[in-house]
Each structure stands twice: as C-alpha cells, then as structure tokens.
Short mmCIF file of C-alpha atoms in Angstrom, two decimals:
data_model
loop_
_atom_site.label_atom_id
_atom_site.label_comp_id
_atom_site.label_asym_id
_atom_site.label_seq_id
_atom_site.Cartn_x
_atom_site.Cartn_y
_atom_site.Cartn_z
CA LYS G 9 12.56 1.43 36.64
CA THR G 10 11.68 2.03 32.97
CA THR G 11 14.24 1.61 30.34
CA LYS G 12 14.27 2.06 26.60
CA LEU G 13 11.88 -0.31 24.84
CA THR G 14 11.32 -0.47 20.99
CA GLU G 15 8.82 -2.08 18.63
CA ALA G 16 11.87 -4.20 17.42
CA ASP G 17 12.46 -5.56 21.00
CA LEU G 18 9.00 -6.77 20.96
CA ARG G 19 9.21 -8.57 17.51
CA GLN G 20 11.86 -10.94 18.71
CA PHE G 21 9.12 -12.72 20.69
CA ILE G 22 7.44 -15.37 18.38
CA GLY G 23 6.59 -17.87 21.00
CA THR G 24 7.37 -18.49 24.69
CA GLU G 25 9.64 -21.10 26.65
CA ASN G 26 8.36 -20.09 30.03
CA ARG G 27 4.80 -19.14 31.45
CA TYR G 28 4.60 -16.94 34.47
CA ARG G 29 1.85 -17.20 36.95
CA HIS G 30 0.15 -13.98 38.07
CA TRP G 31 0.24 -13.47 41.90
CA LEU G 32 -3.26 -12.22 42.14
CA LYS G 33 -5.30 -14.50 39.89
CA PRO G 34 -3.08 -17.85 39.77
CA ASN G 35 -5.02 -19.07 36.60
CA VAL G 36 -3.83 -16.15 34.63
CA VAL G 37 -0.35 -16.76 33.02
CA TYR G 38 2.02 -14.75 30.72
CA THR G 39 4.78 -15.17 28.43
CA ASP G 40 8.38 -14.55 28.02
CA GLY G 41 7.42 -11.33 25.74
CA VAL G 42 5.04 -10.06 28.33
CA LYS G 43 7.56 -10.51 31.19
CA TYR G 44 10.19 -8.59 29.06
CA VAL G 45 7.82 -5.71 28.58
CA ALA G 46 7.05 -5.67 32.45
CA ASP G 47 10.66 -5.83 33.33
CA HIS G 48 12.07 -3.38 30.71
CA ALA G 49 9.26 -0.75 30.92
CA GLY G 50 8.36 -1.15 34.59
CA ALA G 51 4.92 -2.26 33.53
CA TYR G 52 3.86 -4.80 35.91
CA TRP G 53 1.06 -2.61 36.59
CA LEU G 54 -0.20 -3.26 33.08
CA VAL G 55 -0.11 -7.09 33.54
CA ASP G 56 -1.90 -6.50 36.93
CA GLU G 57 -4.80 -4.37 35.19
CA ILE G 58 -5.31 -7.24 32.75
CA ALA G 59 -5.35 -10.02 35.26
CA ILE G 60 -7.47 -7.87 37.66
CA GLY G 61 -9.99 -7.47 34.63
CA GLN G 62 -10.47 -11.29 34.51
CA PHE G 63 -12.57 -10.82 37.76
CA ASP G 64 -15.10 -8.91 35.59
CA SER G 65 -17.52 -11.17 34.24
CA ARG G 66 -18.12 -9.16 31.05
CA ILE G 67 -14.28 -9.34 30.20
CA ALA G 68 -13.87 -13.04 31.16
CA ALA G 69 -16.75 -13.77 28.89
CA GLU G 70 -14.83 -13.16 25.92
CA PRO G 71 -12.70 -16.00 24.72
CA ILE G 72 -10.16 -13.95 23.10
CA GLN G 73 -9.62 -10.43 24.27
CA PHE G 74 -7.44 -7.80 22.40
CA TRP G 75 -5.97 -5.35 25.06
CA LYS G 76 -4.51 -2.01 23.78
CA LEU G 77 -2.67 0.71 25.88
CA LEU G 78 -2.49 3.97 23.93
CA VAL G 79 -0.42 6.74 25.52
CA CYS G 80 -1.31 10.18 24.55
CA ASP G 81 1.34 13.13 24.43
CA ASP G 82 0.53 14.32 27.80
CA ARG G 83 1.39 10.91 29.16
CA SER G 84 -1.98 10.09 30.18
CA ALA G 85 -3.41 6.74 28.61
CA GLU G 86 -6.30 4.60 27.98
CA LEU G 87 -6.54 1.05 28.37
CA ARG G 88 -8.86 -0.74 26.30
CA CYS G 89 -10.36 -4.33 25.89
CA GLU G 90 -12.04 -5.29 22.68
CA ASP G 91 -13.68 -8.71 21.77
CA GLY G 92 -12.06 -8.72 18.15
CA ASN G 93 -15.13 -7.20 16.49
CA ASP G 94 -14.08 -3.68 17.31
CA ARG G 95 -16.60 -3.65 20.45
CA CYS G 96 -15.20 -2.18 23.42
CA VAL G 97 -15.91 -4.53 26.42
CA PHE G 98 -13.59 -2.40 28.88
CA SER G 99 -11.79 1.11 28.89
CA LYS G 100 -9.97 2.82 31.56
CA ARG G 101 -8.34 6.07 31.65
CA ILE G 102 -5.11 6.33 33.33
CA GLY G 103 -4.07 9.69 34.57
CA TYR G 104 -0.15 9.26 34.01
CA THR G 105 2.13 6.64 32.72
CA ASP G 106 5.92 6.57 31.55
CA PHE G 107 5.38 3.73 29.55
CA PRO G 108 7.93 4.23 26.73
CA LEU G 109 5.94 3.30 23.61
CA PRO G 110 2.95 5.20 22.19
CA GLU G 111 1.08 2.05 22.08
CA ILE G 112 1.15 -1.69 22.82
CA ALA G 113 -1.12 -4.38 21.80
CA LEU G 114 -1.68 -7.73 24.24
CA TYR G 115 -3.71 -10.60 23.61
CA PHE G 116 -5.29 -12.69 26.26
CA THR G 117 -6.73 -16.24 25.41
CA ASP G 118 -6.96 -19.63 27.19
CA ASP G 119 -5.83 -17.81 30.61
CA THR G 120 -2.80 -16.67 28.97
CA LEU G 121 -1.26 -13.03 28.30
CA LEU G 122 0.84 -12.94 25.25
CA LEU G 123 2.29 -10.20 22.78
CA ALA G 124 0.61 -9.88 19.48
CA SER G 125 3.72 -11.57 18.01
CA GLU G 126 3.51 -14.28 20.33
CA TYR G 127 -0.16 -15.15 19.19
#
C-alpha cells in the first residue's frame, strides 16, 4: 500500500542501525532508510529490481552504483544505474508505477543499498 512520502521524510535518514537481508540475493542488504521507502511507498519492487540487477555482471562490476528512479507525468518510469561518471550501465522502462515521488536516488556499494543521505 502506498502512503505519502516526502523528500523531508528521506532526509531524516543519515545512517542506519539495522541492515535487512534481501530474500533473493542474501549478500545484498539494505538500510533503515531503504526499508522506510519500501514500507511507505509500497516499493519493495524497487529493492528487488536493484538486487536482481546484481546478477548482471556488467552492473555487479561497478563498485559504487548510482540508481535513480524517474517517474514521468503519465506514471511510467525509468530505472537507471550509473557508474558515477554519468555512464549508464543499466536502464529499464517501467510501464506504470504509483511511486509517490517524482524521483529517488539510491546508492549501492559494498553489497549495501542505501539512500543518498545515508551514504
């Protein structure tokens, strides 16, 4: 279920006390901030997409991955992974999403998925 999520909600996360193991790729963990987004925006699918991406050797070869979900006015979206030098490593078009923010940035490094403010 999607609830209201704001940028201010995300800024409260500046570290994490817990790490949550991903069910499909157990070496992938995510932080309190990412869990908050998944819980409050109904976005476990987004966590899943990034974890599944780690099976792709081109993505997994990047030591720091910059993931961005960009939501369009028609509620379609694009999920991108960049290498930090503005080089797109992966891109996926999403036909529909009810994600409540126009965009979100996540980082993946050392097998950990985190919000930009938690980096």
